[in-house]
mmCIF file of C-alpha atoms in Angstrom:
data_model
loop_
_atom_site.group_PDB
_atom_site.id
_atom_site.type_symbol
_atom_site.label_atom_id
_atom_site.label_comp_id
_atom_site.label_asym_id
_atom_site.label_seq_id
_atom_site.Cartn_x
_atom_site.Cartn_y
_atom_site.Cartn_z
ATOM 1 C CA MET A 73 230.503 85.358 14.292
ATOM 2 C CA LYS A 74 230.444 81.859 15.768
ATOM 3 C CA ASN A 75 233.378 80.444 17.706
ATOM 4 C CA VAL A 76 235.005 77.142 16.760
ATOM 5 C CA GLU A 77 233.383 75.305 19.676
ATOM 6 C CA SER A 78 229.946 76.064 18.271
ATOM 7 C CA TYR A 79 230.809 73.877 15.251
ATOM 8 C CA VAL A 80 231.585 70.783 17.380
ATOM 9 C CA MET A 81 228.647 68.397 17.606
ATOM 10 C CA SER A 82 228.262 66.608 20.926
ATOM 11 C CA ILE A 83 226.746 63.132 20.645
ATOM 12 C CA PRO A 84 225.501 61.730 23.974
ATOM 13 C CA ASP A 85 225.899 58.046 24.807
ATOM 14 C CA PHE A 86 228.318 57.256 21.962
ATOM 15 C CA PRO A 87 230.111 54.878 21.710
ATOM 16 C CA GLU A 88 228.619 53.759 25.039
ATOM 17 C CA PRO A 89 226.213 55.105 27.658
ATOM 18 C CA GLY A 90 227.562 58.010 29.698
ATOM 19 C CA ILE A 91 230.116 59.113 27.081
ATOM 20 C CA ILE A 92 229.709 62.374 25.169
ATOM 21 C CA PHE A 93 231.434 62.017 21.800
ATOM 22 C CA ARG A 94 232.861 65.311 20.460
ATOM 23 C CA ASP A 95 232.467 65.099 16.676
ATOM 24 C CA ILE A 96 234.890 67.320 14.735
ATOM 25 C CA THR A 97 233.543 66.399 11.309
ATOM 26 C CA THR A 98 231.036 69.228 11.752
ATOM 27 C CA VAL A 99 233.976 71.614 12.214
ATOM 28 C CA ILE A 100 235.904 70.563 9.123
ATOM 29 C CA GLN A 101 232.947 70.229 6.751
ATOM 30 C CA ASP A 102 232.004 73.875 7.269
ATOM 31 C CA PRO A 103 234.345 76.411 5.608
ATOM 32 C CA ASP A 104 233.980 78.888 8.481
ATOM 33 C CA GLY A 105 234.469 76.209 11.135
ATOM 34 C CA LEU A 106 237.575 74.862 9.407
ATOM 35 C CA LYS A 107 239.013 78.357 9.017
ATOM 36 C CA LEU A 108 238.368 79.165 12.676
ATOM 37 C CA ALA A 109 240.057 75.925 13.767
ATOM 38 C CA ILE A 110 243.171 76.366 11.619
ATOM 39 C CA ASP A 111 243.471 80.091 12.326
ATOM 40 C CA GLY A 112 243.020 79.391 16.036
ATOM 41 C CA ILE A 113 245.866 76.879 16.120
ATOM 42 C CA VAL A 114 248.077 79.185 14.051
ATOM 43 C CA ASP A 115 247.319 81.960 16.549
ATOM 44 C CA LEU A 116 248.349 79.706 19.460
ATOM 45 C CA LEU A 117 251.706 79.193 17.697
ATOM 46 C CA LYS A 118 252.338 82.745 16.483
ATOM 47 C CA ASP A 119 255.075 83.419 19.057
ATOM 48 C CA VAL A 120 256.607 79.924 19.041
ATOM 49 C CA SER A 121 259.917 79.407 17.257
ATOM 50 C CA PHE A 122 259.898 76.011 15.549
ATOM 51 C CA ASP A 123 261.083 74.167 12.449
ATOM 52 C CA VAL A 124 258.498 71.484 11.680
ATOM 53 C CA VAL A 125 254.959 70.318 12.492
ATOM 54 C CA VAL A 126 254.372 66.683 13.432
ATOM 55 C CA GLY A 127 250.882 65.139 13.385
ATOM 56 C CA PRO A 128 249.449 61.655 13.888
ATOM 57 C CA GLU A 129 247.139 59.974 11.424
ATOM 58 C CA SER A 130 244.549 60.694 10.567
ATOM 59 C CA ARG A 131 243.047 63.758 12.175
ATOM 60 C CA GLY A 132 246.428 65.208 13.083
ATOM 61 C CA PHE A 133 246.964 65.387 9.321
ATOM 62 C CA ILE A 134 243.730 67.355 8.884
ATOM 63 C CA PHE A 135 244.881 70.104 11.236
ATOM 64 C CA GLY A 136 248.665 69.793 11.081
ATOM 65 C CA VAL A 137 249.168 70.139 7.323
ATOM 66 C CA PRO A 138 247.255 73.436 6.936
ATOM 67 C CA VAL A 139 248.979 74.827 10.044
ATOM 68 C CA ALA A 140 252.378 73.879 8.583
ATOM 69 C CA TYR A 141 251.400 75.434 5.247
ATOM 70 C CA ALA A 142 250.138 78.652 6.850
ATOM 71 C CA MET A 143 253.354 79.007 8.850
ATOM 72 C CA ASN A 144 255.703 77.978 6.012
ATOM 73 C CA LYS A 145 256.930 74.839 7.772
ATOM 74 C CA GLY A 146 257.231 71.220 6.754
ATOM 75 C CA PHE A 147 254.950 68.469 8.017
ATOM 76 C CA VAL A 148 256.003 65.055 9.364
ATOM 77 C CA PRO A 149 253.354 62.320 9.454
ATOM 78 C CA VAL A 150 253.155 59.831 12.305
ATOM 79 C CA ARG A 151 251.470 56.641 11.126
ATOM 80 C CA LYS A 152 250.259 53.339 12.435
ATOM 81 C CA LYS A 153 252.858 50.559 12.259
ATOM 82 C CA GLY A 154 253.493 49.225 8.773
ATOM 83 C CA LYS A 155 252.205 52.220 6.785
ATOM 84 C CA LEU A 156 255.467 54.042 6.038
ATOM 85 C CA PRO A 157 257.676 52.836 3.153
ATOM 86 C CA ARG A 158 261.187 53.679 4.385
ATOM 87 C CA GLU A 159 263.209 52.907 7.505
ATOM 88 C CA THR A 160 261.253 53.899 10.612
ATOM 89 C CA VAL A 161 261.468 54.296 14.353
ATOM 90 C CA GLU A 162 258.504 53.052 16.368
ATOM 91 C CA MET A 163 256.917 53.470 19.766
ATOM 92 C CA SER A 164 254.234 51.373 21.423
ATOM 93 C CA TYR A 165 251.831 52.770 23.978
ATOM 94 C CA ASP A 166 248.845 51.638 25.987
ATOM 95 C CA LEU A 167 245.270 52.149 24.923
ATOM 96 C CA GLU A 168 242.216 51.714 27.108
ATOM 97 C CA TYR A 169 242.023 48.095 25.934
ATOM 98 C CA GLY A 170 245.325 46.952 24.474
ATOM 99 C CA GLN A 171 248.289 48.582 22.797
ATOM 100 C CA ALA A 172 249.068 50.542 19.648
ATOM 101 C CA THR A 173 252.303 51.194 17.793
ATOM 102 C CA ILE A 174 253.126 54.315 15.805
ATOM 103 C CA GLU A 175 256.038 55.051 13.480
ATOM 104 C CA MET A 176 257.912 57.927 11.885
ATOM 105 C CA HIS A 177 260.498 57.798 9.142
ATOM 106 C CA LYS A 178 263.932 57.600 10.739
ATOM 107 C CA ASP A 179 265.124 60.629 8.745
ATOM 108 C CA SER A 180 262.043 62.798 9.346
ATOM 109 C CA ILE A 181 263.426 64.801 12.280
ATOM 110 C CA LYS A 182 266.945 66.198 12.243
ATOM 111 C CA PRO A 183 268.914 66.525 15.496
ATOM 112 C CA GLY A 184 268.227 69.893 17.090
ATOM 113 C CA GLN A 185 265.010 70.582 15.169
ATOM 114 C CA LYS A 186 262.284 72.305 17.145
ATOM 115 C CA VAL A 187 259.001 70.453 16.758
ATOM 116 C CA VAL A 188 255.350 71.370 17.271
ATOM 117 C CA ILE A 189 252.850 68.511 17.553
ATOM 118 C CA VAL A 190 249.342 69.210 16.230
ATOM 119 C CA ASP A 191 246.368 66.889 16.732
ATOM 120 C CA ASP A 192 242.594 67.093 16.898
ATOM 121 C CA LEU A 193 242.105 65.693 20.398
ATOM 122 C CA MET A 194 243.960 65.220 23.645
ATOM 123 C CA ALA A 195 242.317 62.545 25.774
ATOM 124 C CA THR A 196 244.595 60.413 27.993
ATOM 125 C CA GLY A 197 247.763 61.810 26.389
ATOM 126 C CA GLY A 198 249.123 58.392 25.376
ATOM 127 C CA THR A 199 249.480 59.115 21.655
ATOM 128 C CA LEU A 200 251.075 62.498 22.282
ATOM 129 C CA GLU A 201 253.482 61.025 24.835
ATOM 130 C CA ALA A 202 254.543 58.354 22.313
ATOM 131 C CA ILE A 203 255.102 61.013 19.625
ATOM 132 C CA ILE A 204 257.251 63.052 22.030
ATOM 133 C CA LYS A 205 259.405 59.979 22.681
ATOM 134 C CA LEU A 206 259.852 59.380 18.935
ATOM 135 C CA VAL A 207 260.794 63.014 18.269
ATOM 136 C CA GLU A 208 263.309 62.991 21.118
ATOM 137 C CA GLN A 209 264.720 59.621 20.028
ATOM 138 C CA LEU A 210 265.544 61.269 16.687
ATOM 139 C CA GLY A 211 267.176 64.252 18.422
ATOM 140 C CA GLY A 212 264.326 66.730 18.052
ATOM 141 C CA GLU A 213 262.935 69.036 20.724
ATOM 142 C CA VAL A 214 259.179 69.316 21.267
ATOM 143 C CA VAL A 215 258.508 73.016 21.891
ATOM 144 C CA ASP A 216 254.698 72.997 21.803
ATOM 145 C CA ILE A 217 251.686 70.710 21.567
ATOM 146 C CA CYS A 218 248.422 72.084 20.125
ATOM 147 C CA CYS A 219 245.087 70.307 19.953
ATOM 148 C CA LEU A 220 241.706 71.418 18.769
ATOM 149 C CA ILE A 221 239.951 69.716 21.709
ATOM 150 C CA GLU A 222 241.085 68.684 25.182
ATOM 151 C CA LEU A 223 239.065 66.291 27.326
ATOM 152 C CA ALA A 224 240.379 67.564 30.652
ATOM 153 C CA GLY A 225 238.607 64.883 32.691
ATOM 154 C CA LEU A 226 240.937 62.246 31.224
ATOM 155 C CA ASN A 227 244.035 64.035 32.632
ATOM 156 C CA GLY A 228 246.131 63.855 29.465
ATOM 157 C CA ARG A 229 248.294 66.757 30.634
ATOM 158 C CA ASP A 230 249.643 64.536 33.420
ATOM 159 C CA LYS A 231 251.585 62.492 30.831
ATOM 160 C CA LEU A 232 252.873 65.657 29.155
ATOM 161 C CA LYS A 233 254.373 67.485 32.147
ATOM 162 C CA GLY A 234 257.275 69.697 31.159
ATOM 163 C CA TYR A 235 255.836 70.438 27.700
ATOM 164 C CA PRO A 236 253.693 73.420 26.732
ATOM 165 C CA VAL A 237 250.208 72.143 25.854
ATOM 166 C CA HIS A 238 247.471 74.277 24.289
ATOM 167 C CA SER A 239 243.950 73.535 23.159
ATOM 168 C CA LEU A 240 241.357 75.683 21.436
ATOM 169 C CA ILE A 241 238.462 73.948 23.183
ATOM 170 C CA ARG A 242 238.548 72.432 26.639
ATOM 171 C CA TYR A 243 235.793 70.150 27.905
ATOM 172 C CA GLU A 244 235.974 69.443 31.632
ATOM 173 C CA GLY A 245 234.463 65.950 31.348
ATOM 174 C CA LYS A 246 235.490 62.809 29.525
#
């Protein structure tokens, strides 16, 4: 049986020379690859006590919703600014070139709730750090962060010190 990493397609020199793009569409379009990815994340969380899964758009939805379903938990979406219809809280963070702002509904996390964040990729850690701040602003406690892929060369864990971080696949480069 193949492992989940064998379903990831590596594209050299995309989007620019010297970068290896890790394409997860080859994981999710294959039934076995998708099952391995979801089951792998569920396995990482099997001993974690938590109340709700939080995931950023759009690929955090792809992995977070089935994990929440498999573990009988709710799912809270984190969206780009202006995409949620009710009262929100927001957090801005730095990108490589510029800034981004994400939002959650103000009533999505209850004080004291234990939260797991699920996403497809941890690169610099900026998005995950912003999500942690939103969860904590609403009174939640982040008890685990799970990603399908970690690009260790970008040092994302440095922004997430003090939080348990797990990844199914770890690439040493960028």
